[in-house]
């Protein structure tokens, strides 16, 4: 704007209007060239900043992807380890269950054997009791017969 004022003041002082217009056009052309250079410089700076930011963002994205992949790999490893531990625990528990079943079966067999042995002893005791009862009855009967014969002998043969 100040150039126009200067140019207008010069225009009024000078006599050749064509020359003045040429001078004004040259001054405006220089000013516009200066603006063009400034704009081109600023646009180039902005483009380089955009490229730099774009490069940084791509690097951050790659880093984030790498970190995500690493975390995924670590978690998959932990999952595989947990599965292996679970399988190992399952195998161990199945072994313990089989051992407990074998021990239970062995104890059952031993108890059945002892029950059979005790049953045999009880049968033997029952037979002995039956025999002792028979003998006891015979002894009681012999005692009763002996007492009765003694009493009869006393009553009838004591004269």
Short mmCIF file of C-alpha atoms in Angstrom, two decimals:
data_model
loop_
_atom_site.label_atom_id
_atom_site.label_comp_id
_atom_site.label_asym_id
_atom_site.label_seq_id
_atom_site.Cartn_x
_atom_site.Cartn_y
_atom_site.Cartn_z
CA UNK A 1 0.00 0.00 0.00
CA UNK A 2 2.85 2.37 0.79
CA UNK A 3 4.31 1.67 -2.65
CA UNK A 4 1.10 2.76 -4.24
CA UNK A 5 1.10 5.99 -2.23
CA UNK A 6 4.69 6.70 -3.23
CA UNK A 7 3.87 5.82 -6.80
CA UNK A 8 0.82 8.04 -6.81
CA UNK A 9 2.77 10.94 -5.38
CA UNK A 10 5.43 10.42 -8.03
CA UNK A 11 2.75 10.22 -10.66
CA UNK A 12 1.50 13.64 -9.82
CA UNK A 13 5.04 15.11 -9.96
CA UNK A 14 6.14 13.46 -13.17
CA UNK A 15 5.07 14.45 -16.53
CA UNK A 16 5.18 11.13 -18.45
CA UNK A 17 2.31 8.92 -17.29
CA UNK A 18 3.43 5.87 -19.30
CA UNK A 19 6.79 5.82 -17.62
CA UNK A 20 5.18 6.08 -14.23
CA UNK A 21 2.83 3.21 -14.95
CA UNK A 22 5.76 1.11 -16.11
CA UNK A 23 7.61 1.95 -12.93
CA UNK A 24 4.58 1.05 -10.87
CA UNK A 25 4.15 -2.22 -12.73
CA UNK A 26 7.84 -3.04 -12.20
CA UNK A 27 7.58 -2.21 -8.51
CA UNK A 28 4.46 -4.34 -8.18
CA UNK A 29 6.12 -7.14 -10.14
CA UNK A 30 9.13 -7.07 -7.79
CA UNK A 31 6.86 -7.06 -4.77
CA UNK A 32 4.84 -9.98 -6.16
CA UNK A 33 8.06 -11.85 -6.95
CA UNK A 34 9.12 -11.34 -3.33
CA UNK A 35 5.76 -12.67 -2.14
CA UNK A 36 6.07 -15.62 -4.51
CA UNK A 37 9.53 -16.45 -3.16
CA UNK A 38 8.29 -16.17 0.43
CA UNK A 39 5.29 -18.38 -0.36
CA UNK A 40 7.45 -20.93 -2.17
CA UNK A 41 9.89 -20.98 0.75
CA UNK A 42 7.07 -21.37 3.25
CA UNK A 43 5.40 -24.05 1.12
CA UNK A 44 8.72 -25.91 0.83
CA UNK A 45 9.19 -25.63 4.61
CA UNK A 46 5.66 -26.89 5.20
CA UNK A 47 6.18 -29.78 2.77
CA UNK A 48 9.41 -30.76 4.51
CA UNK A 49 7.67 -30.54 7.90
CA UNK A 50 4.79 -32.65 6.57
CA UNK A 51 7.28 -35.22 5.23
CA UNK A 52 9.11 -35.21 8.56
CA UNK A 53 5.87 -35.65 10.53
CA UNK A 54 4.73 -38.34 8.09
CA UNK A 55 8.05 -40.16 8.49
CA UNK A 56 7.83 -39.89 12.28
CA UNK A 57 4.25 -41.18 12.28
CA UNK A 58 5.20 -44.10 10.03
CA UNK A 59 8.06 -44.90 12.38
CA UNK A 60 5.74 -44.74 15.39
CA UNK A 61 3.20 -46.94 13.61
CA UNK A 62 5.91 -49.48 12.75
CA UNK A 63 7.13 -49.40 16.36
CA UNK A 64 3.58 -49.85 17.66
CA UNK A 65 3.05 -52.76 15.27
CA UNK A 66 6.33 -54.33 16.36
CA UNK A 67 5.41 -53.89 20.03
CA UNK A 68 1.97 -55.35 19.37
CA UNK A 69 3.50 -58.32 17.55
CA UNK A 70 6.00 -58.83 20.37
CA UNK A 71 3.23 -58.69 22.98
CA UNK A 72 1.16 -61.11 20.90
CA UNK A 73 4.10 -63.50 20.62
CA UNK A 74 4.78 -63.27 24.36
CA UNK A 75 1.13 -63.90 25.20
CA UNK A 76 0.96 -66.84 22.80
CA UNK A 77 4.05 -68.25 24.52
CA UNK A 78 2.44 -67.80 27.92
CA UNK A 79 -0.75 -69.46 26.68
CA UNK A 80 1.23 -72.39 25.30
CA UNK A 81 3.11 -72.67 28.60
CA UNK A 82 -0.15 -72.57 30.56
CA UNK A 83 -1.60 -75.27 28.31
CA UNK A 84 1.49 -77.42 28.79
CA UNK A 85 1.31 -76.94 32.56
CA UNK A 86 -2.39 -77.80 32.51
CA UNK A 87 -1.70 -80.93 30.47
CA UNK A 88 1.12 -81.91 32.82
CA UNK A 89 -1.11 -81.37 35.87
CA UNK A 90 -3.87 -83.38 34.19
CA UNK A 91 -1.46 -86.23 33.49
CA UNK A 92 -0.14 -86.16 37.06
CA UNK A 93 -3.65 -86.15 38.51
CA UNK A 94 -4.71 -89.01 36.24
CA UNK A 95 -1.69 -90.95 37.49
CA UNK A 96 -2.60 -90.20 41.10
CA UNK A 97 -6.21 -91.24 40.44
CA UNK A 98 -5.05 -94.51 38.87
CA UNK A 99 -2.75 -95.11 41.85
CA UNK A 100 -5.58 -94.36 44.29
CA UNK A 101 -7.86 -96.76 42.40
CA UNK A 102 -5.19 -99.47 42.49
CA UNK A 103 -4.68 -98.91 46.22
CA UNK A 104 -8.44 -99.00 46.78
CA UNK A 105 -8.72 -102.22 44.78
CA UNK A 106 -5.84 -103.74 46.74
CA UNK A 107 -7.44 -102.70 50.04
CA UNK A 108 -10.77 -104.12 48.85
CA UNK A 109 -9.10 -107.42 47.98
CA UNK A 110 -7.37 -107.53 51.38
CA UNK A 111 -10.64 -106.75 53.18
CA UNK A 112 -12.47 -109.42 51.19
CA UNK A 113 -9.73 -111.91 52.10
CA UNK A 114 -9.97 -110.99 55.78
CA UNK A 115 -13.77 -111.20 55.63
CA UNK A 116 -13.49 -114.70 54.13
CA UNK A 117 -10.97 -115.66 56.83
CA UNK A 118 -13.16 -114.29 59.62
CA UNK A 119 -16.20 -115.96 58.07
CA UNK A 120 -14.31 -119.28 58.11
CA UNK A 121 -13.32 -118.73 61.74
CA UNK A 122 -16.92 -117.89 62.68
CA UNK A 123 -18.10 -121.06 60.96
CA UNK A 124 -15.44 -122.99 62.90
CA UNK A 125 -16.53 -121.36 66.16
CA UNK A 126 -20.15 -122.16 65.34
CA UNK A 127 -19.28 -125.81 64.79
CA UNK A 128 -17.30 -125.88 68.02
CA UNK A 129 -20.21 -124.31 69.91
CA UNK A 130 -22.58 -126.85 68.41
CA UNK A 131 -20.21 -129.63 69.48
CA UNK A 132 -19.78 -128.15 72.96
CA UNK A 133 -23.54 -127.75 73.28
CA UNK A 134 -23.96 -131.39 72.34
CA UNK A 135 -21.29 -132.43 74.85
CA UNK A 136 -22.77 -130.16 77.51
CA UNK A 137 -26.21 -131.62 76.98
CA UNK A 138 -24.74 -135.08 77.22
CA UNK A 139 -22.91 -134.16 80.43
CA UNK A 140 -26.02 -132.56 81.93
CA UNK A 141 -28.05 -135.56 80.91
CA UNK A 142 -25.44 -137.90 82.43
CA UNK A 143 -25.45 -135.82 85.62
CA UNK A 144 -29.24 -135.87 85.78
CA UNK A 145 -29.23 -139.63 85.14
CA UNK A 146 -26.52 -140.11 87.79
CA UNK A 147 -28.37 -138.01 90.38
CA UNK A 148 -31.64 -139.73 89.55
CA UNK A 149 -30.09 -143.19 89.82
CA UNK A 150 -28.46 -142.22 93.11
CA UNK A 151 -31.75 -140.88 94.42
CA UNK A 152 -33.59 -144.01 93.29
CA UNK A 153 -30.94 -146.21 94.82
CA UNK A 154 -31.19 -144.26 98.05
CA UNK A 155 -34.94 -144.46 98.13
CA UNK A 156 -35.40 -148.08 97.19
CA UNK A 157 -32.27 -149.84 98.22
CA UNK A 158 -31.52 -148.33 101.59
CA UNK A 159 -33.11 -150.62 103.97
#
